Amino acid sequence: MVSKQLLKDLPEEADLRRADSLAREIFSDVANKWALLIIEALGGRTLRFSELRNEVEGISHKMLTQNLRMLERNGLVDRKVYPTVPPRVEYTLTGPGRALRAAVDVICDWTHRNLGHIESARGRFDA
């Protein structure tokens, strides 16, 4: 978390600690498992809806649609519709989306490095 000292020159909407801040709203939007998995799946490539659904195992049509709309609304994903029958729709990360993907990659790496420790802790806790 960012200290009060570091936030003193930032607008209130940038303070994650404030319940009414835009920063917290954005953080809440992107810090969910489906959004993170979609961002990771898109990576540096462009995918169609069905390709994304295949990449993100377990996501429903509804959840994929809702999360893609949210990511597009926040400027993290570009949606391109081609005038064909049926319409062809492709999704790709924007510059800020690619920057967020770098953070998602760090979280994925952390998960892989600490998986054994977490499994052991869960075993002790659940015993």
PDB file of N, CA and C in Angstrom, residues 75-126:
ATOM      1  N   GLY A  75     -10.305   0.624 -20.661  1.00  0.00           N
ATOM      2  CA  GLY A  75      -9.253   0.919 -21.618  1.00  0.00           C
ATOM      3  C   GLY A  75      -8.107  -0.068 -21.621  1.00  0.00           C
ATOM      4  N   LEU A  76      -8.348  -1.283 -21.149  1.00  0.00           N
ATOM      5  CA  LEU A  76      -7.295  -2.293 -21.077  1.00  0.00           C
ATOM      6  C   LEU A  76      -7.347  -3.279 -22.243  1.00  0.00           C
ATOM      7  N   VAL A  77      -8.509  -3.364 -22.888  1.00  0.00           N
ATOM      8  CA  VAL A  77      -8.713  -4.270 -24.017  1.00  0.00           C
ATOM      9  C   VAL A  77      -9.371  -3.488 -25.146  1.00  0.00           C
ATOM     10  N   ASP A  78      -8.877  -3.721 -26.357  1.00  0.00           N
ATOM     11  CA  ASP A  78      -9.528  -3.190 -27.557  1.00  0.00           C
ATOM     12  C   ASP A  78     -10.380  -4.283 -28.158  1.00  0.00           C
ATOM     13  N   ARG A  79     -11.568  -3.908 -28.595  1.00  0.00           N
ATOM     14  CA  ARG A  79     -12.502  -4.838 -29.237  1.00  0.00           C
ATOM     15  C   ARG A  79     -12.692  -4.364 -30.665  1.00  0.00           C
ATOM     16  N   LYS A  80     -12.431  -5.240 -31.606  1.00  0.00           N
ATOM     17  CA  LYS A  80     -12.585  -4.887 -33.010  1.00  0.00           C
ATOM     18  C   LYS A  80     -13.607  -5.810 -33.639  1.00  0.00           C
ATOM     19  N   VAL A  81     -14.640  -5.205 -34.255  1.00  0.00           N
ATOM     20  CA  VAL A  81     -15.715  -5.960 -34.898  1.00  0.00           C
ATOM     21  C   VAL A  81     -15.551  -5.836 -36.404  1.00  0.00           C
ATOM     22  N   TYR A  82     -15.543  -6.979 -37.083  1.00  0.00           N
ATOM     23  CA  TYR A  82     -15.452  -7.006 -38.538  1.00  0.00           C
ATOM     24  C   TYR A  82     -16.842  -7.216 -39.121  1.00  0.00           C
ATOM     25  N   PRO A  83     -17.204  -6.459 -40.169  1.00  0.00           N
ATOM     26  CA  PRO A  83     -18.558  -6.544 -40.740  1.00  0.00           C
ATOM     27  C   PRO A  83     -18.747  -7.779 -41.620  1.00  0.00           C
ATOM     28  N   THR A  84     -18.757  -8.929 -40.991  1.00  0.00           N
ATOM     29  CA  THR A  84     -18.990 -10.183 -41.695  1.00  0.00           C
ATOM     30  C   THR A  84     -20.245 -10.818 -41.126  1.00  0.00           C
ATOM     31  N   VAL A  85     -20.703 -11.854 -41.762  1.00  0.00           N
ATOM     32  CA  VAL A  85     -21.856 -12.599 -41.257  1.00  0.00           C
ATOM     33  C   VAL A  85     -21.408 -14.021 -40.994  1.00  0.00           C
ATOM     34  N   PRO A  86     -21.420 -14.483 -39.750  1.00  0.00           N
ATOM     35  CA  PRO A  86     -21.685 -13.699 -38.534  1.00  0.00           C
ATOM     36  C   PRO A  86     -20.519 -12.748 -38.261  1.00  0.00           C
ATOM     37  N   PRO A  87     -20.756 -11.719 -37.423  1.00  0.00           N
ATOM     38  CA  PRO A  87     -19.693 -10.763 -37.146  1.00  0.00           C
ATOM     39  C   PRO A  87     -18.486 -11.439 -36.492  1.00  0.00           C
ATOM     40  N   ARG A  88     -17.302 -11.041 -36.921  1.00  0.00           N
ATOM     41  CA  ARG A  88     -16.069 -11.537 -36.307  1.00  0.00           C
ATOM     42  C   ARG A  88     -15.588 -10.467 -35.344  1.00  0.00           C
ATOM     43  N   VAL A  89     -15.354 -10.865 -34.094  1.00  0.00           N
ATOM     44  CA  VAL A  89     -14.930  -9.933 -33.053  1.00  0.00           C
ATOM     45  C   VAL A  89     -13.597 -10.406 -32.497  1.00  0.00           C
ATOM     46  N   GLU A  90     -12.637  -9.485 -32.412  1.00  0.00           N
ATOM     47  CA  GLU A  90     -11.324  -9.816 -31.879  1.00  0.00           C
ATOM     48  C   GLU A  90     -10.982  -8.892 -30.716  1.00  0.00           C
ATOM     49  N   TYR A  91     -10.209  -9.437 -29.785  1.00  0.00           N
ATOM     50  CA  TYR A  91      -9.805  -8.704 -28.592  1.00  0.00           C
ATOM     51  C   TYR A  91      -8.285  -8.694 -28.491  1.00  0.00           C
ATOM     52  N   THR A  92      -7.747  -7.548 -28.101  1.00  0.00           N
ATOM     53  CA  THR A  92      -6.317  -7.411 -27.907  1.00  0.00           C
ATOM     54  C   THR A  92      -6.061  -6.436 -26.762  1.00  0.00           C
ATOM     55  N   LEU A  93      -4.951  -6.609 -26.072  1.00  0.00           N
ATOM     56  CA  LEU A  93      -4.609  -5.698 -24.981  1.00  0.00           C
ATOM     57  C   LEU A  93      -4.132  -4.363 -25.534  1.00  0.00           C
ATOM     58  N   THR A  94      -4.502  -3.285 -24.853  1.00  0.00           N
ATOM     59  CA  THR A  94      -3.998  -1.953 -25.170  1.00  0.00           C
ATOM     60  C   THR A  94      -2.646  -1.777 -24.481  1.00  0.00           C
ATOM     61  N   GLY A  95      -2.031  -0.628 -24.647  1.00  0.00           N
ATOM     62  CA  GLY A  95      -0.772  -0.338 -23.950  1.00  0.00           C
ATOM     63  C   GLY A  95      -0.897  -0.505 -22.440  1.00  0.00           C
ATOM     64  N   PRO A  96      -1.883   0.145 -21.805  1.00  0.00           N
ATOM     65  CA  PRO A  96      -2.059  -0.058 -20.360  1.00  0.00           C
ATOM     66  C   PRO A  96      -2.394  -1.506 -20.002  1.00  0.00           C
ATOM     67  N   GLY A  97      -3.117  -2.207 -20.876  1.00  0.00           N
ATOM     68  CA  GLY A  97      -3.410  -3.621 -20.641  1.00  0.00           C
ATOM     69  C   GLY A  97      -2.147  -4.459 -20.663  1.00  0.00           C
ATOM     70  N   ARG A  98      -1.242  -4.156 -21.607  1.00  0.00           N
ATOM     71  CA  ARG A  98       0.035  -4.882 -21.660  1.00  0.00           C
ATOM     72  C   ARG A  98       0.883  -4.573 -20.423  1.00  0.00           C
ATOM     73  N   ALA A  99       0.830  -3.328 -19.955  1.00  0.00           N
ATOM     74  CA  ALA A  99       1.563  -2.970 -18.735  1.00  0.00           C
ATOM     75  C   ALA A  99       0.997  -3.729 -17.542  1.00  0.00           C
ATOM     76  N   LEU A 100      -0.325  -3.853 -17.467  1.00  0.00           N
ATOM     77  CA  LEU A 100      -0.942  -4.617 -16.386  1.00  0.00           C
ATOM     78  C   LEU A 100      -0.571  -6.091 -16.505  1.00  0.00           C
ATOM     79  N   ARG A 101      -0.454  -6.588 -17.725  1.00  0.00           N
ATOM     80  CA  ARG A 101      -0.067  -7.988 -17.910  1.00  0.00           C
ATOM     81  C   ARG A 101       1.298  -8.261 -17.300  1.00  0.00           C
ATOM     82  N   ALA A 102       2.196  -7.293 -17.334  1.00  0.00           N
ATOM     83  CA  ALA A 102       3.512  -7.484 -16.712  1.00  0.00           C
ATOM     84  C   ALA A 102       3.344  -7.753 -15.218  1.00  0.00           C
ATOM     85  N   ALA A 103       2.411  -7.026 -14.576  1.00  0.00           N
ATOM     86  CA  ALA A 103       2.135  -7.259 -13.157  1.00  0.00           C
ATOM     87  C   ALA A 103       1.471  -8.619 -12.947  1.00  0.00           C
ATOM     88  N   VAL A 104       0.582  -8.998 -13.842  1.00  0.00           N
ATOM     89  CA  VAL A 104      -0.081 -10.307 -13.756  1.00  0.00           C
ATOM     90  C   VAL A 104       0.969 -11.414 -13.885  1.00  0.00           C
ATOM     91  N   ASP A 105       1.937 -11.232 -14.772  1.00  0.00           N
ATOM     92  CA  ASP A 105       3.015 -12.215 -14.918  1.00  0.00           C
ATOM     93  C   ASP A 105       3.784 -12.387 -13.616  1.00  0.00           C
ATOM     94  N   VAL A 106       4.010 -11.294 -12.898  1.00  0.00           N
ATOM     95  CA  VAL A 106       4.709 -11.363 -11.607  1.00  0.00           C
ATOM     96  C   VAL A 106       3.877 -12.181 -10.617  1.00  0.00           C
ATOM     97  N   ILE A 107       2.573 -11.961 -10.596  1.00  0.00           N
ATOM     98  CA  ILE A 107       1.696 -12.720  -9.705  1.00  0.00           C
ATOM     99  C   ILE A 107       1.717 -14.206 -10.077  1.00  0.00           C
ATOM    100  N   CYS A 108       1.683 -14.503 -11.370  1.00  0.00           N
ATOM    101  CA  CYS A 108       1.740 -15.905 -11.811  1.00  0.00           C
ATOM    102  C   CYS A 108       3.062 -16.546 -11.401  1.00  0.00           C
ATOM    103  N   ASP A 109       4.161 -15.841 -11.602  1.00  0.00           N
ATOM    104  CA  ASP A 109       5.471 -16.361 -11.202  1.00  0.00           C
ATOM    105  C   ASP A 109       5.527 -16.598  -9.699  1.00  0.00           C
ATOM    106  N   TRP A 110       5.009 -15.663  -8.911  1.00  0.00           N
ATOM    107  CA  TRP A 110       4.970 -15.815  -7.454  1.00  0.00           C
ATOM    108  C   TRP A 110       4.182 -17.064  -7.071  1.00  0.00           C
ATOM    109  N   THR A 111       3.035 -17.264  -7.728  1.00  0.00           N
ATOM    110  CA  THR A 111       2.200 -18.435  -7.450  1.00  0.00           C
ATOM    111  C   THR A 111       2.969 -19.719  -7.724  1.00  0.00           C
ATOM    112  N   HIS A 112       3.637 -19.788  -8.861  1.00  0.00           N
ATOM    113  CA  HIS A 112       4.398 -20.994  -9.211  1.00  0.00           C
ATOM    114  C   HIS A 112       5.531 -21.246  -8.222  1.00  0.00           C
ATOM    115  N   ARG A 113       6.251 -20.181  -7.824  1.00  0.00           N
ATOM    116  CA  ARG A 113       7.384 -20.336  -6.907  1.00  0.00           C
ATOM    117  C   ARG A 113       6.935 -20.764  -5.510  1.00  0.00           C
ATOM    118  N   ASN A 114       5.746 -20.359  -5.098  1.00  0.00           N
ATOM    119  CA  ASN A 114       5.298 -20.595  -3.726  1.00  0.00           C
ATOM    120  C   ASN A 114       4.237 -21.674  -3.593  1.00  0.00           C
ATOM    121  N   LEU A 115       3.949 -22.363  -4.660  1.00  0.00           N
ATOM    122  CA  LEU A 115       2.891 -23.374  -4.654  1.00  0.00           C
ATOM    123  C   LEU A 115       3.143 -24.453  -3.607  1.00  0.00           C
ATOM    124  N   GLY A 116       4.358 -24.964  -3.536  1.00  0.00           N
ATOM    125  CA  GLY A 116       4.682 -26.006  -2.557  1.00  0.00           C
ATOM    126  C   GLY A 116       4.502 -25.522  -1.131  1.00  0.00           C
ATOM    127  N   HIS A 117       4.969 -24.321  -0.846  1.00  0.00           N
ATOM    128  CA  HIS A 117       4.824 -23.756   0.495  1.00  0.00           C
ATOM    129  C   HIS A 117       3.347 -23.600   0.862  1.00  0.00           C
ATOM    130  N   ILE A 118       2.562 -23.099  -0.074  1.00  0.00           N
ATOM    131  CA  ILE A 118       1.136 -22.877   0.185  1.00  0.00           C
ATOM    132  C   ILE A 118       0.416 -24.205   0.394  1.00  0.00           C
ATOM    133  N   GLU A 119       0.751 -25.202  -0.419  1.00  0.00           N
ATOM    134  CA  GLU A 119       0.135 -26.529  -0.237  1.00  0.00           C
ATOM    135  C   GLU A 119       0.466 -27.093   1.136  1.00  0.00           C
ATOM    136  N   SER A 120       1.704 -26.946   1.578  1.00  0.00           N
ATOM    137  CA  SER A 120       2.107 -27.425   2.909  1.00  0.00           C
ATOM    138  C   SER A 120       1.355 -26.692   4.008  1.00  0.00           C
ATOM    139  N   ALA A 121       1.262 -25.371   3.879  1.00  0.00           N
ATOM    140  CA  ALA A 121       0.552 -24.568   4.877  1.00  0.00           C
ATOM    141  C   ALA A 121      -0.914 -24.969   4.935  1.00  0.00           C
ATOM    142  N   ARG A 122      -1.532 -25.178   3.810  1.00  0.00           N
ATOM    143  CA  ARG A 122      -2.931 -25.607   3.792  1.00  0.00           C
ATOM    144  C   ARG A 122      -3.103 -26.964   4.451  1.00  0.00           C
ATOM    145  N   GLY A 123      -2.160 -27.867   4.182  1.00  0.00           N
ATOM    146  CA  GLY A 123      -2.208 -29.200   4.804  1.00  0.00           C
ATOM    147  C   GLY A 123      -2.138 -29.107   6.308  1.00  0.00           C
ATOM    148  N   ARG A 124      -1.240 -28.262   6.826  1.00  0.00           N
ATOM    149  CA  ARG A 124      -1.127 -28.075   8.285  1.00  0.00           C
ATOM    150  C   ARG A 124      -2.382 -27.416   8.845  1.00  0.00           C
ATOM    151  N   PHE A 125      -2.881 -26.431   8.158  1.00  0.00           N
ATOM    152  CA  PHE A 125      -4.050 -25.690   8.626  1.00  0.00           C
ATOM    153  C   PHE A 125      -5.303 -26.577   8.657  1.00  0.00           C
ATOM    154  N   ASP A 126      -5.457 -27.370   7.602  1.00  0.00           N
ATOM    155  CA  ASP A 126      -6.653 -28.199   7.464  1.00  0.00           C
ATOM    156  C   ASP A 126      -6.608 -29.472   8.294  1.00  0.00           C
TER     157      ASP A 126
END
